[in-house]
Amino acid sequence: MNNLVQYTKDNDVAVITIDNPPVNALSPGVPEGIAEAIAKVNDDPDVKAAVVIGAGRTFVAGADIREFGKLTSGKPRGAGLLPLLLSIEDCKKPVVMAIHGTAFGGGLELAMAGHYRVAAADAQVGQPEVKLGLIPGAAGTQRLPRLAGVVKALEMCSEGKPISAAEALKFGVIDRLVEGDLLKGAAAFAREVTGKPARKTRERSEKLGTAGQNAGPIESARENARRKQRGFQAPLAAIDAVEAATNLPFEEGCRVERKLFDECLFSDQSKALIHVFFGERAVAKIPDIPKDTPVFPIRRAAVVGAGTMGGGIAMVFANADIPVLLKEVDQSALDQGVAKIRKNYASSVERGRLTQKEMDERLGLIIPTTGYDKFGEVDMVVEAVFEGMVLKKQVFQELDRICKPGAILATNTSTLSIDTIASVVARPDVVIGTHFFSPANVMRLLEIVRGKETSKEVIATCMQLSRKLGKIAVLVGNCRGFVGNRMFGPYRREAQFLVEEGASVEAVDRALVEFGMAMGPLSTGDLAGLDVGWRIRKEYRDLEKPGVRKPIAEDRLCEMGRFGQKTQAGWYRYDENRRAIPDPEVGALVRKWSAEAGIAQREQIAAAEIVERCVYALVNEGARILEEGYALRAVDIDMIYLNGYGFPAYRGGPMWYADTVGLKKVYERVCEFREAHGELWEPAPLLKQLAVNHDTFAHFQKDAVTA
Ligand code: 3H9
């Protein structure tokens, strides 16, 4: 036996322990070790049954995802595990799978090859492969419908969400919940079933249904996948594979699954989604802030400002079971803020996402106040007042006076300098940016902004806290717009230029939605409120370079009071349900303004050019940010765009996407745009350098973020 799989005996029960930390992935050596152990079970006359269990925190979390990255050819894969699973099912003695933690992907496939499955109450099982752009590749799509039924298997394989042990029991995926010691319970179960005929999952058919019964659920699964996971290929492939289980014998179904699995494995989508899986974990690793940096406990928090952002942030703390003070200047604004929070929670209760009891508990953790009296007790404050430096400075001076030593003083500013804010306090080392995205209680992204004086402990604390808050935190530097909004500027600028050059508003939005963006750039402006950018532009007008083209239409729309959804008119008109209606008046106005400004009109602007103009503008600015060190790695930028700006996960993020296109090609196109549209398209030196060296953004990394 190798050291990844141990074989021991508990009297007449063999115990096969998989020990491949941290998550017992099926790395090379693990399947071989299990196969050897099963052979021993067959050969040992004293052994009557076997238990397979995971060492450490979990059963098996699936195939080793790192191995997928090493595969380069189109040679069929996945076949390796199948013979092992057949040999387990063919074992002459009952094999009981004992599940704790997570039996995911190949882990659940392994478990389903056992004759029985028992699980700890807090265990979870699932086929999350679609989240990696894959489908189950070791007969998961064939065995799961035989155990759980076609409808449940369709859902689990195409959506990738795990189910709890209790639900798994209900659907027949597991046979018993074990209380107390899992191994003891599993061994006792194994003795109970010893001598009884053990059923092979692959030979079951009672839950497979008839063609007539399955047609509806399969079609509605496809419809759901197209709607809810627009643009993702793997969910549809997973449904095809489950369908094969319903109309083909097991072995043939496995062949269909393997073919689909291989197609997915070598797709750009899967490579992008695996990049996202590791990316979400990579952003937590900051080279100059080691893992053992001390962190402060955040037991109580406070939020200043009960507007949309402040209220959302207070909910984030309450959702993580952290009591939070919510402060507003006067009672009526406070009441309004609290009413909005209550309404948000109530709508979650209505939709069945929260129980009334949970809502009450969470509301109970939010303590409304109009004064700073209790601020001396909190470990962290997030300021979320109106975006103006004078006001922010006043708030921070107040916080400096009242908060206890060591309390973190965070600002939710999206545009102002952290260092200027920090300059008014006597303890700038505890000042940090925590830039939440709206709606704060929904969006996963949190930009953590490092000021010049921010201490490593404060950064480490915020990064760790973000996990508890259910956020993906990315450390960024203190430049204007930080990372996300700084890149969004050129992206939206190009969208507007395109309209001013003759593309319709709808054509620009449609091209980017078809590319995979959650929303088109012009619709996004309408949603956020066009007046927000308008006000900021007015404030920064003196920074504008004379003679450089700038968008004209959006300011004019604002001058007309067209602020977007909130005024029922912006780039589009909106009905009372906030549904967008194309507005020919906008087209006519923009044509007029463009003519006055002497902007040449083009007959036709292809969707591909619209995408290139907008997305390469993101990439070019991203390259500058990387070079200047305001983001540590390209993957950090990617995670910001996926979690805060609706960039399609199956394209991996803007920088990954550019690597996929090829930086030489991107650079050449940027140069063409420079020729056609002027200096705004000056290629970032880093883009040029990497393109010339046939390199990628993925290889580029800074040692520390520029503060
Ligand atoms: C599959 O199974 C295909 C099959 O059909 C078979 C085909 C033939 N491989 O997330 P954490 C690493 S596809 C390699 O921070 P948690 C992870 O990167 C697979 N590494 O912990 C991290 O490393 P680091 C289907 C893996 O407690 C460390 O382990 N399975 C794998 O928050 C700790 O992870 C999945 O998609 C892996 N499979 O969450 C499950 N899994 O410390 C993917 C984790 O260097 N995994 N690592 O950053 C998960 O969902 C979560 O990791 C899990 C634990 C819930 C298990």
mmCIF file with all atom_site columns, N, CA and C in Angstrom, residues 7 67 82 143 150 167 223 281 298 303 362 376 406 463 518 550 552 569 580 607 646 676 691:
data_model
loop_
_atom_site.group_PDB
_atom_site.id
_atom_site.type_symbol
_atom_site.label_atom_id
_atom_site.label_alt_id
_atom_site.label_comp_id
_atom_site.label_asym_id
_atom_site.label_entity_id
_atom_site.label_seq_id
_atom_site.pdbx_PDB_ins_code
_atom_site.Cartn_x
_atom_site.Cartn_y
_atom_site.Cartn_z
_atom_site.occupancy
_atom_site.B_iso_or_equiv
_atom_site.pdbx_formal_charge
_atom_site.auth_seq_id
_atom_site.auth_comp_id
_atom_site.auth_asym_id
_atom_site.auth_atom_id
_atom_site.pdbx_PDB_model_num
ATOM 1  N N  . TYR A 1 7   ? -4.363  0.683  4.963   1.00 0.00 ? 7   TYR A N  1
ATOM 2  C CA . TYR A 1 7   ? -5.239  -0.481 5.131   1.00 0.00 ? 7   TYR A CA 1
ATOM 3  C C  . TYR A 1 7   ? -5.052  -1.000 6.549   1.00 0.00 ? 7   TYR A C  1
ATOM 4  N N  . GLU A 1 67  ? -4.035  18.521 -11.490 1.00 0.00 ? 67  GLU A N  1
ATOM 5  C CA . GLU A 1 67  ? -3.615  17.586 -12.540 1.00 0.00 ? 67  GLU A CA 1
ATOM 6  C C  . GLU A 1 67  ? -4.204  17.966 -13.899 1.00 0.00 ? 67  GLU A C  1
ATOM 7  N N  . LEU A 1 82  ? -12.586 4.776  -13.780 1.00 0.00 ? 82  LEU A N  1
ATOM 8  C CA . LEU A 1 82  ? -13.733 3.884  -14.005 1.00 0.00 ? 82  LEU A CA 1
ATOM 9  C C  . LEU A 1 82  ? -13.442 2.425  -13.622 1.00 0.00 ? 82  LEU A C  1
ATOM 10 N N  . ARG A 1 143 ? -24.323 6.945  -12.383 1.00 0.00 ? 143 ARG A N  1
ATOM 11 C CA . ARG A 1 143 ? -24.721 6.330  -11.104 1.00 0.00 ? 143 ARG A CA 1
ATOM 12 C C  . ARG A 1 143 ? -25.686 7.217  -10.319 1.00 0.00 ? 143 ARG A C  1
ATOM 13 N N  . VAL A 1 150 ? -33.761 10.778 -11.704 1.00 0.00 ? 150 VAL A N  1
ATOM 14 C CA . VAL A 1 150 ? -33.282 11.586 -12.826 1.00 0.00 ? 150 VAL A CA 1
ATOM 15 C C  . VAL A 1 150 ? -33.369 13.086 -12.512 1.00 0.00 ? 150 VAL A C  1
ATOM 16 N N  . GLU A 1 167 ? -30.523 15.681 3.047   1.00 0.00 ? 167 GLU A N  1
ATOM 17 C CA . GLU A 1 167 ? -31.174 15.625 1.731   1.00 0.00 ? 167 GLU A CA 1
ATOM 18 C C  . GLU A 1 167 ? -30.687 14.401 0.956   1.00 0.00 ? 167 GLU A C  1
ATOM 19 N N  . GLU A 1 223 ? -33.573 24.259 -20.408 1.00 0.00 ? 223 GLU A N  1
ATOM 20 C CA . GLU A 1 223 ? -34.065 25.640 -20.435 1.00 0.00 ? 223 GLU A CA 1
ATOM 21 C C  . GLU A 1 223 ? -33.471 26.457 -19.286 1.00 0.00 ? 223 GLU A C  1
ATOM 22 N N  . ARG A 1 281 ? -8.708  31.567 -4.479  1.00 0.00 ? 281 ARG A N  1
ATOM 23 C CA . ARG A 1 281 ? -7.853  31.245 -3.336  1.00 0.00 ? 281 ARG A CA 1
ATOM 24 C C  . ARG A 1 281 ? -6.543  32.029 -3.385  1.00 0.00 ? 281 ARG A C  1
ATOM 25 N N  . ILE A 1 298 ? -12.600 40.644 15.354  1.00 0.00 ? 298 ILE A N  1
ATOM 26 C CA . ILE A 1 298 ? -13.634 41.664 15.116  1.00 0.00 ? 298 ILE A CA 1
ATOM 27 C C  . ILE A 1 298 ? -14.928 41.105 15.712  1.00 0.00 ? 298 ILE A C  1
ATOM 28 N N  . VAL A 1 303 ? -21.156 50.951 11.524  1.00 0.00 ? 303 VAL A N  1
ATOM 29 C CA . VAL A 1 303 ? -21.197 51.535 10.186  1.00 0.00 ? 303 VAL A CA 1
ATOM 30 C C  . VAL A 1 303 ? -21.707 52.962 10.329  1.00 0.00 ? 303 VAL A C  1
ATOM 31 N N  . ARG A 1 362 ? -31.125 38.547 12.811  1.00 0.00 ? 362 ARG A N  1
ATOM 32 C CA . ARG A 1 362 ? -30.189 39.448 12.123  1.00 0.00 ? 362 ARG A CA 1
ATOM 33 C C  . ARG A 1 362 ? -30.543 40.913 12.374  1.00 0.00 ? 362 ARG A C  1
ATOM 34 N N  . GLY A 1 376 ? -17.025 53.552 21.208  1.00 0.00 ? 376 GLY A N  1
ATOM 35 C CA . GLY A 1 376 ? -15.812 53.203 21.951  1.00 0.00 ? 376 GLY A CA 1
ATOM 36 C C  . GLY A 1 376 ? -15.656 51.709 22.140  1.00 0.00 ? 376 GLY A C  1
ATOM 37 N N  . GLY A 1 406 ? -6.479  50.677 18.482  1.00 0.00 ? 406 GLY A N  1
ATOM 38 C CA . GLY A 1 406 ? -6.446  49.411 17.730  1.00 0.00 ? 406 GLY A CA 1
ATOM 39 C C  . GLY A 1 406 ? -7.667  49.188 16.853  1.00 0.00 ? 406 GLY A C  1
ATOM 40 N N  . MET A 1 463 ? -8.562  41.001 5.441   1.00 0.00 ? 463 MET A N  1
ATOM 41 C CA . MET A 1 463 ? -8.592  39.890 4.486   1.00 0.00 ? 463 MET A CA 1
ATOM 42 C C  . MET A 1 463 ? -9.249  38.668 5.144   1.00 0.00 ? 463 MET A C  1
ATOM 43 N N  . ALA A 1 518 ? -22.785 40.459 -17.672 1.00 0.00 ? 518 ALA A N  1
ATOM 44 C CA . ALA A 1 518 ? -24.112 40.344 -17.055 1.00 0.00 ? 518 ALA A CA 1
ATOM 45 C C  . ALA A 1 518 ? -25.050 41.416 -17.606 1.00 0.00 ? 518 ALA A C  1
ATOM 46 N N  . LYS A 1 550 ? -13.281 63.252 -25.233 1.00 0.00 ? 550 LYS A N  1
ATOM 47 C CA . LYS A 1 550 ? -14.002 62.690 -24.088 1.00 0.00 ? 550 LYS A CA 1
ATOM 48 C C  . LYS A 1 550 ? -15.472 62.515 -24.489 1.00 0.00 ? 550 LYS A C  1
ATOM 49 N N  . ILE A 1 552 ? -19.326 62.857 -24.857 1.00 0.00 ? 552 ILE A N  1
ATOM 50 C CA . ILE A 1 552 ? -20.123 64.072 -24.703 1.00 0.00 ? 552 ILE A CA 1
ATOM 51 C C  . ILE A 1 552 ? -21.568 63.766 -24.303 1.00 0.00 ? 552 ILE A C  1
ATOM 52 N N  . ALA A 1 569 ? -35.513 57.469 -17.233 1.00 0.00 ? 569 ALA A N  1
ATOM 53 C CA . ALA A 1 569 ? -34.928 57.788 -18.529 1.00 0.00 ? 569 ALA A CA 1
ATOM 54 C C  . ALA A 1 569 ? -33.435 58.025 -18.372 1.00 0.00 ? 569 ALA A C  1
ATOM 55 N N  . ALA A 1 580 ? -36.284 48.165 -19.518 1.00 0.00 ? 580 ALA A N  1
ATOM 56 C CA . ALA A 1 580 ? -35.697 49.121 -20.463 1.00 0.00 ? 580 ALA A CA 1
ATOM 57 C C  . ALA A 1 580 ? -36.448 49.118 -21.789 1.00 0.00 ? 580 ALA A C  1
ATOM 58 N N  . ALA A 1 607 ? -20.255 43.809 -34.189 1.00 0.00 ? 607 ALA A N  1
ATOM 59 C CA . ALA A 1 607 ? -20.281 43.415 -32.771 1.00 0.00 ? 607 ALA A CA 1
ATOM 60 C C  . ALA A 1 607 ? -18.875 43.077 -32.293 1.00 0.00 ? 607 ALA A C  1
ATOM 61 N N  . GLY A 1 646 ? -19.590 41.723 -13.254 1.00 0.00 ? 646 GLY A N  1
ATOM 62 C CA . GLY A 1 646 ? -20.367 40.851 -14.144 1.00 0.00 ? 646 GLY A CA 1
ATOM 63 C C  . GLY A 1 646 ? -19.615 40.357 -15.364 1.00 0.00 ? 646 GLY A C  1
ATOM 64 N N  . ALA A 1 676 ? -6.322  54.965 -35.132 1.00 0.00 ? 676 ALA A N  1
ATOM 65 C CA . ALA A 1 676 ? -7.643  55.455 -35.534 1.00 0.00 ? 676 ALA A CA 1
ATOM 66 C C  . ALA A 1 676 ? -8.226  56.459 -34.552 1.00 0.00 ? 676 ALA A C  1
ATOM 67 N N  . ALA A 1 691 ? 3.739   41.293 -25.033 1.00 0.00 ? 691 ALA A N  1
ATOM 68 C CA . ALA A 1 691 ? 3.379   40.868 -26.390 1.00 0.00 ? 691 ALA A CA 1
ATOM 69 C C  . ALA A 1 691 ? 4.643   40.564 -27.196 1.00 0.00 ? 691 ALA A C  1
#
